[in-house]
Structure formats: structure tokens, C-alpha cells
CSV table of C-alpha atoms in Angstrom, one decimal:
chain,number,residue,atom,x,y,z
A,1,MET,CA,-22.8,-55.5,-37.4
A,2,ARG,CA,-20.3,-52.8,-36.8
A,3,ILE,CA,-18.2,-52.9,-33.6
A,4,SER,CA,-20.1,-49.9,-32.3
A,5,GLN,CA,-23.5,-51.6,-32.9
A,6,ILE,CA,-22.4,-54.7,-31.1
A,7,THR,CA,-21.1,-52.6,-28.1
A,8,GLU,CA,-24.5,-50.9,-27.8
A,9,THR,CA,-26.4,-54.1,-28.2
A,10,ILE,CA,-24.3,-55.7,-25.3
A,11,LYS,CA,-25.0,-52.6,-23.1
A,12,ARG,CA,-28.7,-52.8,-23.6
A,13,GLY,CA,-28.8,-56.5,-22.7
A,14,GLY,CA,-29.2,-57.9,-26.2
A,15,TYR,CA,-26.6,-60.6,-25.6
A,16,ASP,CA,-27.7,-61.4,-22.0
A,17,THR,CA,-29.4,-64.7,-23.1
A,18,ALA,CA,-26.2,-65.8,-24.7
A,19,PHE,CA,-24.1,-64.8,-21.7
A,20,LYS,CA,-26.5,-66.6,-19.3
A,21,ALA,CA,-26.0,-69.8,-21.3
A,22,LEU,CA,-22.3,-69.6,-21.1
A,23,TYR,CA,-21.4,-68.2,-17.7
A,24,ALA,CA,-22.6,-68.5,-14.1
A,25,ASP,CA,-22.0,-64.8,-13.8
A,26,ALA,CA,-23.7,-63.3,-16.9
A,27,GLY,CA,-22.9,-59.8,-15.8
A,28,ASN,CA,-19.2,-60.5,-15.8
A,29,GLY,CA,-19.5,-61.9,-19.4
A,30,ARG,CA,-21.2,-58.6,-20.4
A,31,LYS,CA,-18.3,-56.6,-18.9
A,32,ARG,CA,-15.7,-58.7,-20.6
A,33,ALA,CA,-17.4,-58.3,-24.0
A,34,VAL,CA,-17.8,-54.5,-23.7
A,35,ALA,CA,-14.1,-54.2,-22.8
A,36,LEU,CA,-13.1,-56.3,-25.8
A,37,CYS,CA,-15.2,-54.3,-28.2
A,38,GLU,CA,-13.7,-51.0,-26.9
A,39,ASP,CA,-10.2,-52.5,-27.2
A,40,PHE,CA,-11.0,-53.7,-30.7
A,41,ALA,CA,-12.4,-50.3,-31.8
A,42,GLU,CA,-9.2,-48.6,-30.5
A,43,ARG,CA,-6.9,-51.0,-32.3
A,44,PHE,CA,-8.7,-51.7,-35.6
A,45,GLY,CA,-11.5,-49.2,-35.9
A,46,ASP,CA,-15.3,-49.5,-36.2
A,47,LEU,CA,-15.2,-52.5,-38.6
A,48,GLU,CA,-18.2,-54.1,-40.2
A,49,ASP,CA,-19.4,-57.7,-40.2
A,50,ALA,CA,-18.0,-58.2,-36.7
A,51,ALA,CA,-19.2,-60.9,-34.2
A,52,LEU,CA,-18.6,-62.3,-30.7
A,53,PHE,CA,-17.3,-65.8,-30.2
A,54,SER,CA,-16.5,-68.1,-27.3
A,55,ALA,CA,-14.4,-71.3,-27.1
A,56,PRO,CA,-14.4,-73.3,-23.8
A,57,GLY,CA,-11.7,-75.1,-22.1
A,58,ARG,CA,-12.3,-78.7,-21.2
A,59,MET,CA,-12.1,-81.3,-18.5
A,60,GLU,CA,-11.3,-84.9,-19.1
A,61,ILE,CA,-13.8,-86.7,-16.9
A,62,ILE,CA,-12.5,-90.2,-17.4
A,63,GLY,CA,-10.4,-92.0,-20.0
A,64,ASN,CA,-6.8,-90.9,-19.4
A,65,HIS,CA,-4.5,-91.5,-22.4
A,66,THR,CA,-6.9,-93.7,-24.3
A,67,ASP,CA,-7.7,-91.4,-27.3
A,68,HIS,CA,-4.5,-91.8,-29.2
A,69,ASN,CA,-4.8,-95.6,-29.2
A,70,GLY,CA,-8.4,-96.0,-30.4
A,71,GLY,CA,-10.0,-96.2,-26.9
A,72,GLN,CA,-12.8,-94.5,-25.2
A,73,ALA,CA,-13.1,-91.4,-23.0
A,74,VAL,CA,-15.6,-88.9,-21.5
A,75,GLY,CA,-14.8,-85.2,-21.8
A,76,ALA,CA,-16.7,-82.0,-20.8
A,77,ALA,CA,-16.6,-78.4,-21.8
A,78,ILE,CA,-16.2,-75.9,-18.9
A,79,ASP,CA,-17.2,-72.3,-18.3
A,80,ARG,CA,-13.6,-71.2,-18.5
A,81,ASP,CA,-13.3,-69.8,-22.0
A,82,ILE,CA,-11.7,-67.5,-24.5
A,83,LEU,CA,-14.1,-64.7,-25.4
A,84,ALA,CA,-13.4,-62.9,-28.7
A,85,ILE,CA,-14.7,-60.1,-30.8
A,86,ALA,CA,-13.6,-60.5,-34.5
A,87,ALA,CA,-14.0,-59.1,-38.0
A,88,PRO,CA,-12.9,-60.4,-41.4
A,89,VAL,CA,-9.8,-59.1,-43.1
A,90,ASP,CA,-7.9,-60.4,-46.2
A,91,GLY,CA,-4.9,-62.5,-46.0
A,92,ILE,CA,-3.7,-62.0,-42.4
A,93,VAL,CA,-4.6,-62.9,-38.8
A,94,ASN,CA,-4.1,-60.3,-36.1
A,95,ILE,CA,-5.2,-61.2,-32.6
A,96,TYR,CA,-4.6,-59.1,-29.5
A,97,GLU,CA,-4.8,-60.7,-26.0
A,98,GLY,CA,-4.3,-57.6,-23.9
A,99,GLU,CA,-1.0,-56.1,-25.2
A,100,VAL,CA,0.2,-59.4,-26.7
A,101,LEU,CA,-0.2,-59.5,-30.5
A,102,THR,CA,-0.4,-62.8,-32.5
A,103,GLU,CA,0.0,-62.0,-36.2
A,104,ALA,CA,0.6,-64.2,-39.3
A,105,LYS,CA,0.3,-64.0,-43.1
A,106,LEU,CA,-1.8,-66.8,-44.5
A,107,ASP,CA,0.5,-67.3,-47.4
A,108,GLU,CA,3.5,-67.9,-45.2
A,109,ALA,CA,4.3,-70.7,-42.7
A,110,ALA,CA,4.3,-69.5,-39.1
A,111,GLU,CA,6.9,-70.6,-36.6
A,112,LYS,CA,6.1,-74.1,-35.2
A,113,GLY,CA,5.0,-74.1,-31.6
A,114,SER,CA,3.6,-70.6,-31.8
A,115,SER,CA,0.0,-69.2,-31.4
A,116,ALA,CA,0.5,-67.8,-34.9
A,117,ALA,CA,0.8,-71.3,-36.3
A,118,LEU,CA,-2.5,-72.3,-34.8
A,119,ALA,CA,-4.3,-69.2,-35.9
A,120,ALA,CA,-3.0,-69.1,-39.4
A,121,GLY,CA,-3.5,-72.9,-39.9
A,122,MET,CA,-7.1,-72.7,-38.9
A,123,ALA,CA,-7.8,-69.6,-40.9
A,124,ARG,CA,-6.3,-71.2,-44.0
A,125,ARG,CA,-8.4,-74.3,-43.5
A,126,PHE,CA,-11.6,-72.3,-43.2
A,127,GLY,CA,-11.1,-69.7,-45.9
A,128,GLY,CA,-9.6,-66.4,-44.8
A,129,GLY,CA,-8.1,-64.0,-42.3
A,130,PHE,CA,-9.5,-61.9,-39.5
A,131,CYS,CA,-8.6,-59.5,-36.7
A,132,ALA,CA,-9.7,-60.1,-33.2
A,133,CYS,CA,-9.3,-59.1,-29.5
A,134,THR,CA,-9.6,-61.9,-27.0
A,135,ASP,CA,-9.9,-62.4,-23.3
A,136,SER,CA,-8.8,-65.9,-22.1
A,137,ARG,CA,-9.8,-67.3,-18.7
A,138,ILE,CA,-8.2,-70.7,-19.4
A,139,PRO,CA,-4.9,-71.0,-17.6
A,140,ILE,CA,-2.0,-72.1,-19.8
A,141,GLY,CA,-0.1,-75.3,-19.1
A,142,LYS,CA,-2.6,-76.6,-16.5
A,143,GLY,CA,-4.3,-79.3,-18.5
A,144,LEU,CA,-7.4,-77.4,-19.5
A,145,SER,CA,-6.7,-77.4,-23.3
A,146,SER,CA,-6.0,-73.7,-23.8
A,147,SER,CA,-4.3,-74.5,-27.2
A,148,ALA,CA,-7.2,-76.6,-28.5
A,149,ALA,CA,-9.7,-73.9,-27.4
A,150,PHE,CA,-7.6,-71.2,-29.2
A,151,ALA,CA,-7.4,-73.3,-32.4
A,152,LEU,CA,-11.1,-74.0,-32.4
A,153,LEU,CA,-11.9,-70.3,-31.7
A,154,CYS,CA,-9.8,-69.3,-34.8
A,155,GLY,CA,-11.5,-72.0,-36.9
A,156,LYS,CA,-15.0,-71.0,-35.8
A,157,ILE,CA,-14.3,-67.3,-36.5
A,158,ALA,CA,-12.9,-68.0,-40.0
A,159,ASP,CA,-15.7,-70.5,-40.8
A,160,SER,CA,-18.4,-67.9,-39.7
A,161,PHE,CA,-16.9,-65.3,-42.1
A,162,TYR,CA,-15.9,-67.5,-45.0
A,163,GLY,CA,-17.2,-71.1,-44.6
A,164,ASN,CA,-20.3,-73.1,-45.0
A,165,GLY,CA,-21.2,-73.8,-41.4
A,166,ALA,CA,-18.7,-76.5,-40.4
A,167,THR,CA,-19.9,-79.1,-38.0
A,168,GLU,CA,-18.4,-79.6,-34.5
A,169,MET,CA,-16.5,-82.7,-35.8
A,170,GLU,CA,-15.2,-80.9,-38.8
A,171,LEU,CA,-13.9,-78.1,-36.6
A,172,ALA,CA,-12.3,-80.6,-34.2
A,173,LEU,CA,-10.6,-82.6,-36.9
A,174,ALA,CA,-9.2,-79.4,-38.4
A,175,ALA,CA,-7.9,-78.3,-35.0
A,176,LYS,CA,-6.2,-81.6,-34.5
A,177,LEU,CA,-4.6,-81.4,-38.0
A,178,THR,CA,-3.5,-77.9,-37.3
A,179,GLU,CA,-1.9,-78.9,-34.0
A,180,ASN,CA,-0.2,-81.8,-35.6
A,181,GLU,CA,1.1,-80.2,-38.8
A,182,ASP,CA,1.3,-76.5,-38.3
A,183,PHE,CA,1.9,-76.2,-34.5
A,184,GLY,CA,4.0,-79.4,-34.5
A,185,LYS,CA,2.4,-81.1,-31.5
A,186,LYS,CA,1.4,-84.8,-31.4
A,187,CYS,CA,-2.1,-85.0,-29.9
A,188,GLY,CA,-5.2,-87.1,-29.9
A,189,LEU,CA,-8.8,-85.7,-30.4
A,190,LEU,CA,-10.2,-85.7,-26.9
A,191,ASP,CA,-9.4,-82.0,-26.3
A,192,GLN,CA,-10.7,-80.7,-29.6
A,193,ILE,CA,-13.9,-82.8,-29.5
A,194,SER,CA,-14.7,-81.8,-25.9
A,195,CYS,CA,-14.2,-78.1,-26.7
A,196,ALA,CA,-16.1,-78.2,-29.9
A,197,PHE,CA,-19.2,-80.2,-28.9
A,198,GLY,CA,-19.8,-78.8,-25.3
A,199,GLY,CA,-21.6,-80.5,-22.5
A,200,THR,CA,-20.4,-84.0,-21.3
A,201,VAL,CA,-19.7,-86.4,-24.1
A,202,HIS,CA,-18.6,-90.0,-24.6
A,203,ILE,CA,-16.1,-90.4,-27.3
A,204,ASP,CA,-15.2,-93.7,-29.1
A,205,PHE,CA,-11.9,-93.3,-30.9
A,206,SER,CA,-11.9,-96.7,-32.6
A,207,SER,CA,-12.6,-95.1,-36.0
A,208,PRO,CA,-10.7,-92.3,-37.8
A,209,ILE,CA,-13.8,-90.1,-37.3
A,210,PRO,CA,-14.7,-90.8,-33.6
A,211,THR,CA,-18.3,-91.4,-32.5
A,212,VAL,CA,-19.6,-88.8,-30.1
A,213,SER,CA,-22.6,-89.3,-27.8
A,214,PRO,CA,-24.0,-87.0,-25.0
A,215,VAL,CA,-23.7,-88.3,-21.4
A,216,ALA,CA,-26.4,-87.3,-18.9
A,217,TYR,CA,-23.9,-86.5,-16.1
A,218,ASN,CA,-25.4,-84.7,-13.1
A,219,VAL,CA,-23.1,-84.0,-10.2
A,220,GLY,CA,-25.9,-82.5,-8.0
A,221,ASP,CA,-24.5,-80.6,-5.0
A,222,MET,CA,-21.0,-82.1,-5.6
A,223,GLY,CA,-18.5,-79.5,-6.7
A,224,ILE,CA,-15.9,-80.2,-9.4
A,225,PHE,CA,-12.6,-78.4,-8.8
A,226,LEU,CA,-9.3,-78.2,-10.6
A,227,VAL,CA,-6.3,-77.6,-8.4
A,228,ASP,CA,-3.3,-75.9,-10.0
A,229,THR,CA,-0.4,-77.7,-8.4
A,230,GLY,CA,2.1,-75.1,-9.7
A,231,VAL,CA,3.8,-77.6,-11.9
A,232,SER,CA,3.4,-76.6,-15.6
A,233,HIS,CA,3.1,-79.5,-18.1
A,234,ALA,CA,4.3,-77.2,-20.8
A,235,GLY,CA,7.2,-78.9,-22.5
A,236,ALA,CA,6.0,-82.4,-21.5
A,237,ASP,CA,5.2,-83.4,-25.1
A,238,SER,CA,7.9,-86.0,-25.3
A,239,LYS,CA,6.6,-87.7,-22.1
A,240,TYR,CA,3.1,-87.8,-23.6
A,241,GLY,CA,4.5,-89.2,-26.8
A,242,GLN,CA,6.3,-91.9,-24.9
A,243,ILE,CA,3.0,-93.2,-23.5
A,244,ALA,CA,1.5,-93.4,-26.9
A,245,GLU,CA,4.6,-95.1,-28.3
A,246,ASP,CA,4.6,-97.7,-25.4
A,247,MET,CA,0.9,-98.5,-26.1
A,248,GLU,CA,1.7,-98.8,-29.9
A,249,CYS,CA,4.6,-101.0,-29.0
A,250,ALA,CA,2.3,-103.3,-27.1
A,251,ALA,CA,-0.2,-103.2,-30.0
A,252,ALA,CA,2.6,-104.3,-32.4
A,253,TYR,CA,3.2,-107.4,-30.3
A,254,PHE,CA,-0.3,-108.4,-31.2
A,255,GLY,CA,0.1,-107.5,-34.9
A,256,ALA,CA,-1.9,-104.2,-34.6
A,257,SER,CA,-1.1,-100.6,-34.9
A,258,ARG,CA,-3.2,-99.4,-31.9
A,259,LEU,CA,-4.3,-101.1,-28.8
A,260,GLY,CA,-7.9,-100.4,-29.7
A,261,GLU,CA,-7.6,-103.0,-32.5
A,262,VAL,CA,-6.6,-105.7,-30.0
A,263,SER,CA,-9.5,-107.6,-28.3
A,264,THR,CA,-9.6,-107.7,-24.5
A,265,GLU,CA,-9.7,-111.5,-24.7
A,266,LEU,CA,-6.4,-111.7,-26.7
A,267,PHE,CA,-4.7,-109.2,-24.4
A,268,ALA,CA,-5.8,-111.2,-21.3
A,269,GLU,CA,-4.5,-114.4,-22.8
A,270,LYS,CA,-1.1,-113.1,-23.8
A,271,LYS,CA,-0.4,-110.1,-21.6
A,272,GLU,CA,2.1,-112.0,-19.3
A,273,ARG,CA,4.1,-113.2,-22.3
A,274,MET,CA,4.1,-109.7,-23.7
A,275,ARG,CA,5.3,-108.4,-20.3
A,276,LEU,CA,8.3,-110.7,-20.4
A,277,LYS,CA,9.2,-109.6,-23.9
A,278,LEU,CA,8.5,-105.8,-23.8
A,279,GLY,CA,9.1,-105.0,-20.1
A,280,ASP,CA,7.0,-103.8,-17.2
A,281,ARG,CA,6.4,-100.2,-18.3
A,282,VAL,CA,4.9,-101.2,-21.7
A,283,TYR,CA,2.8,-103.9,-19.9
A,284,ARG,CA,1.5,-101.5,-17.3
A,285,ARG,CA,0.5,-98.8,-19.8
A,286,ALA,CA,-1.2,-101.4,-22.0
A,287,LEU,CA,-3.0,-102.8,-18.9
A,288,HIS,CA,-4.2,-99.2,-18.1
A,289,PHE,CA,-5.6,-98.8,-21.6
A,290,PHE,CA,-7.8,-101.9,-21.3
A,291,ASP,CA,-8.9,-101.3,-17.8
A,292,GLU,CA,-9.6,-97.6,-18.4
A,293,ASN,CA,-11.9,-98.5,-21.3
A,294,LYS,CA,-13.9,-100.7,-19.1
A,295,ARG,CA,-14.1,-97.9,-16.5
A,296,VAL,CA,-15.4,-95.5,-19.2
A,297,SER,CA,-18.1,-97.9,-20.3
A,298,PHE,CA,-19.1,-98.5,-16.6
A,299,PHE,CA,-19.1,-94.8,-15.9
A,300,CYS,CA,-21.5,-94.0,-18.8
A,301,ARG,CA,-23.9,-96.8,-17.9
A,302,ARG,CA,-24.1,-95.5,-14.3
A,303,ALA,CA,-24.3,-91.9,-15.3
A,304,ALA,CA,-27.4,-92.7,-17.3
A,305,LEU,CA,-29.0,-94.1,-14.2
A,306,GLY,CA,-28.0,-91.1,-12.1
A,307,GLN,CA,-25.7,-93.1,-9.9
A,308,LEU,CA,-23.1,-90.5,-9.0
A,309,PRO,CA,-21.4,-92.4,-6.1
A,310,VAL,CA,-20.7,-95.3,-8.5
A,311,CYS,CA,-19.5,-93.0,-11.2
A,312,LEU,CA,-17.0,-91.5,-8.7
A,313,TYR,CA,-15.8,-95.0,-7.9
A,314,ALA,CA,-14.8,-95.3,-11.5
A,315,VAL,CA,-13.2,-91.8,-11.5
A,316,ASN,CA,-11.1,-92.8,-8.4
A,317,GLY,CA,-10.1,-96.0,-10.2
A,318,SER,CA,-8.9,-93.9,-13.2
A,319,GLY,CA,-6.8,-91.8,-10.9
A,320,ILE,CA,-5.2,-94.8,-9.2
A,321,SER,CA,-4.4,-96.4,-12.5
A,322,SER,CA,-2.8,-93.2,-13.9
A,323,ARG,CA,-0.6,-93.1,-10.8
A,324,THR,CA,0.4,-96.8,-10.7
A,325,ASN,CA,0.3,-97.9,-14.3
A,326,LEU,CA,0.7,-94.9,-16.6
A,327,CYS,CA,3.1,-93.2,-14.1
A,328,ASN,CA,2.1,-89.8,-15.3
A,329,VAL,CA,1.3,-88.4,-11.8
A,330,HIS,CA,3.8,-85.9,-10.4
A,331,THR,CA,4.8,-85.7,-6.7
A,332,GLU,CA,2.6,-82.7,-6.0
A,333,ALA,CA,-0.5,-84.5,-7.2
A,334,ASN,CA,0.4,-87.4,-4.9
A,335,GLU,CA,0.7,-85.0,-1.9
A,336,ALA,CA,-2.7,-83.5,-2.7
A,337,THR,CA,-4.3,-87.0,-2.9
A,338,GLU,CA,-2.9,-87.9,0.5
A,339,ALA,CA,-4.1,-84.6,2.0
A,340,LEU,CA,-7.6,-85.0,0.6
A,341,LYS,CA,-8.3,-88.6,1.5
A,342,ASP,CA,-11.0,-87.7,4.0
A,343,ILE,CA,-12.3,-84.6,2.2
A,344,ALA,CA,-12.7,-85.3,-1.5
A,345,ALA,CA,-15.2,-87.9,-2.9
A,346,ALA,CA,-12.9,-88.5,-5.9
A,347,ILE,CA,-9.5,-87.4,-7.1
A,348,ARG,CA,-7.6,-88.0,-10.4
A,349,ILE,CA,-4.9,-86.5,-12.5
A,350,HIS,CA,-6.3,-84.2,-15.0
A,351,GLY,CA,-5.3,-84.3,-18.7
A,352,GLY,CA,-2.0,-85.6,-19.9
A,353,GLY,CA,-0.3,-85.5,-16.5
A,354,PHE,CA,3.4,-84.8,-15.8
A,355,GLY,CA,2.2,-81.5,-14.2
A,356,GLY,CA,-0.8,-79.3,-14.6
A,357,SER,CA,-4.0,-79.8,-12.5
A,358,ILE,CA,-5.7,-82.4,-10.5
A,359,GLN,CA,-9.4,-82.9,-10.6
A,360,CYS,CA,-11.4,-83.2,-7.3
A,361,TYR,CA,-15.0,-83.9,-6.5
A,362,VAL,CA,-15.9,-82.2,-3.2
A,363,PRO,CA,-19.2,-82.3,-1.2
A,364,LYS,CA,-20.6,-78.8,-0.9
A,365,GLU,CA,-20.3,-78.7,2.9
A,366,LYS,CA,-16.5,-79.5,2.6
A,367,THR,CA,-15.6,-76.8,0.1
A,368,ALA,CA,-14.1,-74.4,2.6
A,369,GLN,CA,-12.0,-77.2,4.2
A,370,PHE,CA,-10.9,-78.4,0.8
A,371,THR,CA,-9.9,-74.9,-0.3
A,372,GLU,CA,-8.0,-74.2,2.9
A,373,LYS,CA,-6.1,-77.5,2.6
A,374,MET,CA,-5.1,-77.0,-1.1
A,375,GLU,CA,-4.0,-73.4,-0.5
A,376,GLU,CA,-1.8,-74.6,2.3
A,377,LEU,CA,0.0,-76.9,-0.2
A,378,PHE,CA,-0.1,-74.8,-3.4
A,379,GLY,CA,-0.8,-71.2,-2.5
A,380,LYS,CA,-3.8,-68.8,-2.6
A,381,GLY,CA,-5.9,-69.0,-5.8
A,382,CYS,CA,-4.9,-72.6,-6.7
A,383,VAL,CA,-8.4,-73.9,-6.6
A,384,ILE,CA,-10.4,-73.4,-9.8
A,385,PRO,CA,-14.2,-74.2,-9.7
A,386,ALA,CA,-15.1,-76.0,-12.9
A,387,ASN,CA,-18.7,-75.9,-14.0
A,388,ILE,CA,-19.7,-78.0,-17.0
A,389,ARG,CA,-21.1,-75.8,-19.8
A,390,ALA,CA,-23.6,-77.0,-22.4
A,391,ALA,CA,-22.2,-75.0,-25.4
A,392,GLY,CA,-19.1,-75.8,-27.3
A,393,VAL,CA,-17.2,-73.3,-29.4
A,394,CYS,CA,-19.8,-70.9,-30.7
A,395,LYS,CA,-20.7,-67.6,-32.3
A,396,LEU,CA,-22.9,-65.6,-29.9
A,397,ASP,CA,-26.3,-64.6,-31.1
A,398,HIS,CA,-28.2,-61.5,-29.9
A,399,GLU,CA,-31.8,-60.7,-29.4
């Protein structure tokens, strides 16, 4: 379809079913899409073969810093997304986010650490270039995987125009490879899989290609909120890497490359001797890994039975272990935890830690009290409602 045809289809409600599946406010989705189409037409013209795309941010539900060492985690896509209108072009990537242009030639290496590196890397892997206008509602540096969502969006766009219908896992693996090699960031696969698959998923990272299973996670009237503490975790890559290295150091003590290759029985038998040899920090981070995997399994069993209070017990346990064993919880998150002890049903650090957001489960009747308390600490607008969305990265269909 041409851009003008997509615009008219949106206006007459032809994409409303798609918007309702992605957003609590479908009308707002429609307005965003029309604005993007108009921006695209002004910048690039009324191009053919255009399409709408969406890539969600993600929440880590439980399983903090387990993915990189072959453990388990539960992730979920959220209704904060990057919405895009795109059309194929040869050899280049041009993406406008408002007035900010990301551009790259596919036959040249882009600067590491740049959006261009992610876009060009994914476009090369899936066969060709494109131009696009995007609107992102995923805050940057807050632990919601804005970079993974952007990489997956670019991969989905390129695959739709040039590929053979890549699976969610193929998109996720390509996004990780692009972040590692083109962007220059060491990362696991939790972010990419959660954004690619959608819904709530259990991920077993013990194999090079992880096993992904849906989790029937119903929070009922409990609201899930992410609180922006005002501390960006941008630039914390070295601290994340240190956690992975410490866990790998512990694994090497047992003759393994990752802790996921070490049995719980062997770890329990020799952990104190390992502590004496490798020190307390390595010990605590290894202890977190094994305990967190147990919490993930427990969480999934209880979620299948609809036992939310017991699930939240595991979520709280994850938060406590991140604070006391991983030591990736910043001062502001500790302040929030103390302030919410009689309000929130569960609190944990969200994502890699060392900044970013905290994740809070709040009973509906306490939402106003919760919001007031958090805004006293971190300022107006710090509370981000996070609804789990069923769809992962996708091309939007019309009626």
C-alpha cells in the first residue's frame, strides 16, 4: 500500500482491531499512526509497499541476571512500544524519530554504540534497507529494553520487505548478535526474547537456543507499575559485565563455563570452599543465581494455579536477593522500598539494576497513595503503568 492509502485506512478504522490488540487506548494508537504517516509523506513522499510496525518494551518479571549464565527467567512484553511506518529502499536505512535522524549505509560499518549500528546491523541480516518514521513511548535508560525493541523493530521491518518470515526466535537471536557485534554491548537474550514473543514467557537459557514457554500470569486487580527513580542506567555496561564475569568465575571453580552447567547439589556441597577461595562477592552472586532459578520455577508453578499472592512472594524474594546478593540496587530504589513497605504487595529492581526503574505491584485501592508517595520522592510523572501486552514485535494488519 502507498502511504496515502494507509493513512486513509487508519482514518476509516481499518486498523482499529490491531490498535485494540496493542493498546489500552486504541484511539491514541490511531492518532499516533496518522501523525507518523503524515510525517513520513512529508519527508519521503507517498512511497509504495509501506506498512505499520510495532515493537514493545519489556518487563523482567523474575529472574534477575540469570540469562547470561544459562539460567531461567520470566519476561513480559508491555504496551509501551515503538510504533513505525516504513517502506523499502535500497542500500540505506533512514529513520526519523521526530526531528532526530538515524541514517546508515548497509555497506559501511556504523559507529559502535549508535542507533545506526543497530538499524544497519539488523537490516543487513534480513536483506535490505528501508526508510521509516517512528514514535517511541519506551523511556531510554530506564530498564525497559528500548535498544532491544529498536533492534527488533528494524529486523521485523527488513524481514517483512525482504525476508522469508523469520520466527520470533530468529529475530531475537539476530537482535542479540547485532547488539553484541555491531552495537558493541554485551547482553543476554532476555530482553530480545520478551520483546519478540510478547505475552508472559518462561525462558530457559541452558541451551544456545533458549526454550520459550507461555506463562498464564493473571494479576487480576493488582496494578504493575514501573517507577523511574531518575537514575539512568545508561553507561552501566561494565557493572553488568562484572556480574556475568563473577558468575563465570564461580562456574570455572567447578570446571564449567557458566553456572547453568553446575548442578545445585555440587554447588551446595562446595559453595563454602568456593567462598574462601574466590571471595564474598563472587559467592553471593553465585548464590543468587541458584536461588533465583528456584524462585523462577516456583513462580511458574504457582502462576499456572492462579496463586498470585504466592507468586508475589517469589517476586519479593527476587528483589531482596538482588539487593543483598547481586548488589545491583541503587540508593534511590532502597528509599522507595522503605517508603512502600505498607503500600505495595511486591517490589523488585527492574532489569539490570544500577539505576533505571523499580517494579511495584500495587492493589487497585492503593494506587493513588502509591503514586503520591513515589512523586514525593522522584517527581511528577515518575510512575509508569505497565500493562502486559499479548503481541510481540509485529507488522500491523488491516481489515
